[in-house]
Coordinates of C-alpha atoms in Angstrom, one line a residue:
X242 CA 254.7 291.0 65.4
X243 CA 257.6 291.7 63.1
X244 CA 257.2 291.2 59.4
X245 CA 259.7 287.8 59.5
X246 CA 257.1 286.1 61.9
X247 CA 254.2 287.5 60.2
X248 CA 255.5 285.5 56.9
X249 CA 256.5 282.5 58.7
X250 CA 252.5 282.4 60.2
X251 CA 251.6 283.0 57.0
X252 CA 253.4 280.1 55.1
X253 CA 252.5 278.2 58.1
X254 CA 249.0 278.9 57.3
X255 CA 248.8 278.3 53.2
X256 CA 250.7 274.6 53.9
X257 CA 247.8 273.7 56.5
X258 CA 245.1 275.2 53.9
X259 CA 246.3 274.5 50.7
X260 CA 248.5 271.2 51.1
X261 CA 245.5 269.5 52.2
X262 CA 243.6 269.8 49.6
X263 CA 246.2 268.6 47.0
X264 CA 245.8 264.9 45.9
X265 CA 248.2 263.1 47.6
X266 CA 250.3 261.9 44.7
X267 CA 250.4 265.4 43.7
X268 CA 251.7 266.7 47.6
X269 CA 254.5 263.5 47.3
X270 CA 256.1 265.3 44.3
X271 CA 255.9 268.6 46.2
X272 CA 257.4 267.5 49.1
X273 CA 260.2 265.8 47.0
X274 CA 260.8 269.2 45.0
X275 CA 261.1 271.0 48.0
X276 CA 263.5 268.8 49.9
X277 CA 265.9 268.7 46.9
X278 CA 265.8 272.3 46.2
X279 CA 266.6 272.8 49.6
X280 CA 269.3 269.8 49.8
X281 CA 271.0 271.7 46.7
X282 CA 270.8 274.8 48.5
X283 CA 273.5 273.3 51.4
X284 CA 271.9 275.7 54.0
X285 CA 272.9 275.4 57.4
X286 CA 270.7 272.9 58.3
X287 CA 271.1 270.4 55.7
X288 CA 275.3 270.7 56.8
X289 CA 273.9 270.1 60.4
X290 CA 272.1 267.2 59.5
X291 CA 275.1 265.9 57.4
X292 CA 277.5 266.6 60.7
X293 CA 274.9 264.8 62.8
X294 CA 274.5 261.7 60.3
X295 CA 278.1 261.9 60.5
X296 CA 277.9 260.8 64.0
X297 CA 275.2 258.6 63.5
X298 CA 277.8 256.8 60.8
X299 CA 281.0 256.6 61.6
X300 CA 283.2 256.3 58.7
X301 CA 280.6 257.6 55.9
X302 CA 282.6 259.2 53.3
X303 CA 281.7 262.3 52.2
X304 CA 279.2 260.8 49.2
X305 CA 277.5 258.5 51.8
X306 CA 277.2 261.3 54.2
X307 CA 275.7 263.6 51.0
X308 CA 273.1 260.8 50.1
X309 CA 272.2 260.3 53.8
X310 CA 271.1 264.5 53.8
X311 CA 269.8 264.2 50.4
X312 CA 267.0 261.0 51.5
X313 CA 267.2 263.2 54.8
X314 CA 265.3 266.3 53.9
X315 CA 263.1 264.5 51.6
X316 CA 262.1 262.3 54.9
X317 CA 261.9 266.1 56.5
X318 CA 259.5 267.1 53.9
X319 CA 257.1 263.9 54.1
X320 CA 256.6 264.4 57.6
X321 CA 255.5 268.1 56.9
X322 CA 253.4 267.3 53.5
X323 CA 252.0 264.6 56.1
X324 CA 251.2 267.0 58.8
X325 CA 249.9 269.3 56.3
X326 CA 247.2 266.6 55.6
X327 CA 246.4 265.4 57.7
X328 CA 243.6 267.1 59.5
X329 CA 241.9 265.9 56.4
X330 CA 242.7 262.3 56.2
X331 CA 239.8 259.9 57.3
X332 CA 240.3 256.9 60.3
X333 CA 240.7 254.7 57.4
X334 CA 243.3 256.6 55.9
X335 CA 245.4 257.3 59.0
X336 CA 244.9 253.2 60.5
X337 CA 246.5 252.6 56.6
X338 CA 249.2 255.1 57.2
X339 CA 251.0 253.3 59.9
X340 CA 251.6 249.9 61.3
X341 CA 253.8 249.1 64.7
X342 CA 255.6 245.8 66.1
X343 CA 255.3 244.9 69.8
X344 CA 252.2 247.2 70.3
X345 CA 251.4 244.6 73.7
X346 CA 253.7 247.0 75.2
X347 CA 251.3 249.7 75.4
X348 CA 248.3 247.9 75.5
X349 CA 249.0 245.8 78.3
X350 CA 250.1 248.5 80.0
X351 CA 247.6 250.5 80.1
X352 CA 244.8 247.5 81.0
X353 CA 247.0 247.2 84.5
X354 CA 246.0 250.5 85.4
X355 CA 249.1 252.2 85.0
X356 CA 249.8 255.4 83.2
X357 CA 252.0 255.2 79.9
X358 CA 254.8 257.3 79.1
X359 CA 256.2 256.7 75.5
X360 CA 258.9 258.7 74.5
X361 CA 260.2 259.3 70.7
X362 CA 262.6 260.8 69.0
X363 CA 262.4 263.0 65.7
X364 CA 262.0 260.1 63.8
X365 CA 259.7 259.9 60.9
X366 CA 256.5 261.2 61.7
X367 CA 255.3 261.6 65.3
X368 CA 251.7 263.4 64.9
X369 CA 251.3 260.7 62.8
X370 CA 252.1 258.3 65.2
X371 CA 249.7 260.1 67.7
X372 CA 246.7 260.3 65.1
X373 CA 246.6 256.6 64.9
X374 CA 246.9 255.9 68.8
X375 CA 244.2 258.8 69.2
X376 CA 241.9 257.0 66.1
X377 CA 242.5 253.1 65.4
X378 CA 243.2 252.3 69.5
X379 CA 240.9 255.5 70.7
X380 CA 243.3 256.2 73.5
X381 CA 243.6 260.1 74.2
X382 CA 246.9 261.6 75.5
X383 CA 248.5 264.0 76.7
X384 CA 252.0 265.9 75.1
X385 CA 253.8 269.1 75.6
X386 CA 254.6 271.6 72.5
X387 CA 257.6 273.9 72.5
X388 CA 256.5 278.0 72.7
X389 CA 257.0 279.0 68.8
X390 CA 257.7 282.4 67.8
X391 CA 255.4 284.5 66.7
X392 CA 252.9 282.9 69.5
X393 CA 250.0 282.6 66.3
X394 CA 252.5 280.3 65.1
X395 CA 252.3 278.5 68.4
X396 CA 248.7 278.1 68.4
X397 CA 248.3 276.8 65.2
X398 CA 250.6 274.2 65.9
X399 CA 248.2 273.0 69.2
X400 CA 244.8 273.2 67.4
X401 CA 246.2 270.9 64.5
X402 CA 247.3 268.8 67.6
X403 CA 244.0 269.1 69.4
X404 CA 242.3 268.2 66.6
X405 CA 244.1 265.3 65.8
X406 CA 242.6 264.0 69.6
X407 CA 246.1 265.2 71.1
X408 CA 245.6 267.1 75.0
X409 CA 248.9 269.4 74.3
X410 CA 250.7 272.0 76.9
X411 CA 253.0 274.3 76.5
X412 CA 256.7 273.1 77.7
X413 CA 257.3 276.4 79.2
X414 CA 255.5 278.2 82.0
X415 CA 256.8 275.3 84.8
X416 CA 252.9 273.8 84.9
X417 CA 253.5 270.5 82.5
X418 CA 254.8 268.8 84.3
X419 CA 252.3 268.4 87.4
X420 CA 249.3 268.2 85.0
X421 CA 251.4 265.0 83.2
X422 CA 251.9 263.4 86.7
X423 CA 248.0 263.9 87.1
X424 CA 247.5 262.3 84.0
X425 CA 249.4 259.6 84.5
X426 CA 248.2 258.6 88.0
X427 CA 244.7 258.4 86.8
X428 CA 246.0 255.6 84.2
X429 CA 246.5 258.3 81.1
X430 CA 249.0 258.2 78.5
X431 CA 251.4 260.7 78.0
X432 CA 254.0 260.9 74.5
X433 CA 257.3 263.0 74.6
X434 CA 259.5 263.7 71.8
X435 CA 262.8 263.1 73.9
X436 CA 265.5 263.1 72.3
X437 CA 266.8 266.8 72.4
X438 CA 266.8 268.8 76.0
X439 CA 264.5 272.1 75.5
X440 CA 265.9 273.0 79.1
X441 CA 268.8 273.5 81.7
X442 CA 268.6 270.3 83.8
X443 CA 268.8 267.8 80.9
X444 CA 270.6 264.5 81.7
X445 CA 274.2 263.8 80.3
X446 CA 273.7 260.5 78.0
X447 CA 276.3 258.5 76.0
X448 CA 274.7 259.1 72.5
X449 CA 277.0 257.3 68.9
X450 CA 280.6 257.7 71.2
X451 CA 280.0 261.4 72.9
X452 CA 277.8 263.4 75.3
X453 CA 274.4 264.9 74.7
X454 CA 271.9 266.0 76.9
X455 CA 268.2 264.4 77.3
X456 CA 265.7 265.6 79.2
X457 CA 264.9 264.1 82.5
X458 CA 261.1 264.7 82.2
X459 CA 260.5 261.0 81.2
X460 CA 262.5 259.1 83.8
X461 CA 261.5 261.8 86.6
X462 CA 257.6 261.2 86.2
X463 CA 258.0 257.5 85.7
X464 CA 259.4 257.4 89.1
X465 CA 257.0 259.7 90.6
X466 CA 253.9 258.1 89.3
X467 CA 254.7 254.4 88.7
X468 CA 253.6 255.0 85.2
X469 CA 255.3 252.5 82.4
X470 CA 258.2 254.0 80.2
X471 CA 258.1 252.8 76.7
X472 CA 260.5 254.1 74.4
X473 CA 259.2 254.2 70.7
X474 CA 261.1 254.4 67.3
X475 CA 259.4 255.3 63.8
X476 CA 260.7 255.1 60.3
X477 CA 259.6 255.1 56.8
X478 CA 260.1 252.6 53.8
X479 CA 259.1 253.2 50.2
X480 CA 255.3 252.7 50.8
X481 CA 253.3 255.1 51.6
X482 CA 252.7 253.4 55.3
X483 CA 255.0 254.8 58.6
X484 CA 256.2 251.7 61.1
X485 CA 257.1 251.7 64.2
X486 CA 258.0 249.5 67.1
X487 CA 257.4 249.7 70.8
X488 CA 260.5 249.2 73.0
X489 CA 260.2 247.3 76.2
X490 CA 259.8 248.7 79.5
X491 CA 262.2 251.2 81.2
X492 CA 262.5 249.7 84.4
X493 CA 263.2 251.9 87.7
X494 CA 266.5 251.1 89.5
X495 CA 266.3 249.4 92.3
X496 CA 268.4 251.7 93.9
X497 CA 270.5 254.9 94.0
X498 CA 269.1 257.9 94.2
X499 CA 266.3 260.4 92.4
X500 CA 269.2 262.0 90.1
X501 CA 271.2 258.8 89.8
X502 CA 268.0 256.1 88.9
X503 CA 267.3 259.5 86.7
X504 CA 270.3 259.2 85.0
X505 CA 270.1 255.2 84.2
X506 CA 266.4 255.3 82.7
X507 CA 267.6 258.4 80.8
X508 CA 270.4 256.4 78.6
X509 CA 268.4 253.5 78.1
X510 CA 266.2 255.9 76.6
X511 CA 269.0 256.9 74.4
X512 CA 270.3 253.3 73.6
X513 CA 266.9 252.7 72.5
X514 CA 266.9 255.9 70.4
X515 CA 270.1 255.1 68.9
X516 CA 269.1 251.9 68.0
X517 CA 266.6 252.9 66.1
X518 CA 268.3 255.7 64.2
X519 CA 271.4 253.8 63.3
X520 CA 268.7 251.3 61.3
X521 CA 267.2 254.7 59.9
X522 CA 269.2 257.3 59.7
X523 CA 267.8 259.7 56.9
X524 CA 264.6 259.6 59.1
X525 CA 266.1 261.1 62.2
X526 CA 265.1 264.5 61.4
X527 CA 268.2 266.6 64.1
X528 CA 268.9 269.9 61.4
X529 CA 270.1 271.0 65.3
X530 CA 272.7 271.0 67.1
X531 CA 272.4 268.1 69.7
X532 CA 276.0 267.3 71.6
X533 CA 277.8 269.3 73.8
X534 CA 280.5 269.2 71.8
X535 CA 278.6 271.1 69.3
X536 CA 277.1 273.5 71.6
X537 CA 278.0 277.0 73.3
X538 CA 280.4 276.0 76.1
X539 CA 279.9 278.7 78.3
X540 CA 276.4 278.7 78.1
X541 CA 275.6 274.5 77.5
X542 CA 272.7 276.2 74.9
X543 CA 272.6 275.5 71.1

């Protein structure tokens, strides 16, 4: 292991350990240092998360655009100093932490018998999210983690995940996604953070006026198992609670074929996405690049 990733598993390792422990008041103010420091800083992924709000906003002047990254990275930092704690937050503590509209979705769903898939973008706080389905509903589920570098890094992230109640696999390695269909034909739930393709067979979506690439994951094992897709948006206000909202179903086309239903489910994923970040944008936490248009043409890779 080279010394960079030693330090990042390290700094990794104090936030889960020492964050924790802070009273939370006391982590708030952290987090909020940190995000400004880093906002003043104008690092490189503050100015992508300015040219992706700018997307997000058409029109926003530079000042708009420069508050937008500012309430951006302090969102960014609540969802870590949130993650940091909370392996130690109680039931009570995580059911107060979040609230969601239109949860029949899901419920109703899953009382017919048929696998769930709910898909998210990077909006707010996700493991949050998943805490309180795994806690205040006491419905496991299954999700897929990207392979971190240095692989201790990796792990860390999937015991704090298993120990939030979370059944995680590793995106690469070509297995997911049969255990996922498994999963999901027994009557399972299964949550994907969607938003941004990890791969080379993404699906081409219309995303704010230009292309961007999804992957097909969610669509592809709706089809294959029959399982419900749900897409999910998250955002913050200035409580300490998270909401949400459950979309409605993404239906299967009638017809066409694998690639082109694949294709339909995909951007209503999207439109449902962008729906959801246009009401919140400084919680849509992209310091990526995301469209092709901002990607490496000759190899279609950020």
């Amino acid at each position: 292991m080279s010394a960079q990733d030693r330090l990042t598993d390290a700094l990794y390792g104090l936030g889960w350990s020492t964050v924790k422990k802070l009273p939370e008041p006391v982590a708030v103010r952290l987090g909020r240092t940190i995000a400004d420091a880093a906002w003043k800083q104008r690092g490189k992924g503050v100015q992508r998360l300015e040219s992706n709000y700018a997307r997000v906003v058409p029109g926003a002047s530079p000042e708009r655009l420069a508050e937008l990254s500012r309430a951006g990275m302090r969102s960014y930092l609540r969802y870590w100093m949130e993650s940091f704690r909370l392996p130690a937050w109680s039931k009570e503590r995580i059911a107060e932490g979040f609230t969601v509209k239109d949860l029949h979705h899901l419920t109703e769903g899953l009382a017919a018998g048929k696998g769930v898939v709910l898909a998210l973008p990077h909006l707010a706080n996700w493991d949050l999210a998943g805490a309180w389905v795994t806690t205040q509903l006491g419905i496991p589920f299954t999700t897929v983690a990207e392979r971190l570098k240095p692989e201790t890094l990796y792990d860390r992230f999937v015991a704090y995940r298993e120990g939030l109640g979370m059944e995680v696999l590793p995106h690469s390695g070509g297995t997911a996604f049969g255990t996922l269909a498994r999963r999901l034909r027994d009557g399972g739930l299964v949550c994907l953070v969607a938003d941004r393709d990890l791969s080379a067979s993404g699906v081409e979506v219309d995303f704010f006026g230009d292309t961007a690439r999804m992957p097909a994951g969610p669509a592809l094992l709706a089809q294959q198992t029959g399982a419900l897709l749900l897409p999910v948006t998250l955002w913050y206000d200035d409580s300490p609670m998270m909401r949400g909202r459950v979309h409605p179903p993404v239906d299967v086309p009638e017809s066409g074929t694998r690639a082109e239903k694949t294709s339909v489910m995909t951007q209503a994923l999207a439109d449902a996405f962008a729906t959801g970040i246009a009401d919140h944008p400084e919680d849509w936490h992209m310091l990526q690049r995301l469209w092709l248009a901002d990607l490496d043409p000759a190899k279609g890779r950020p």
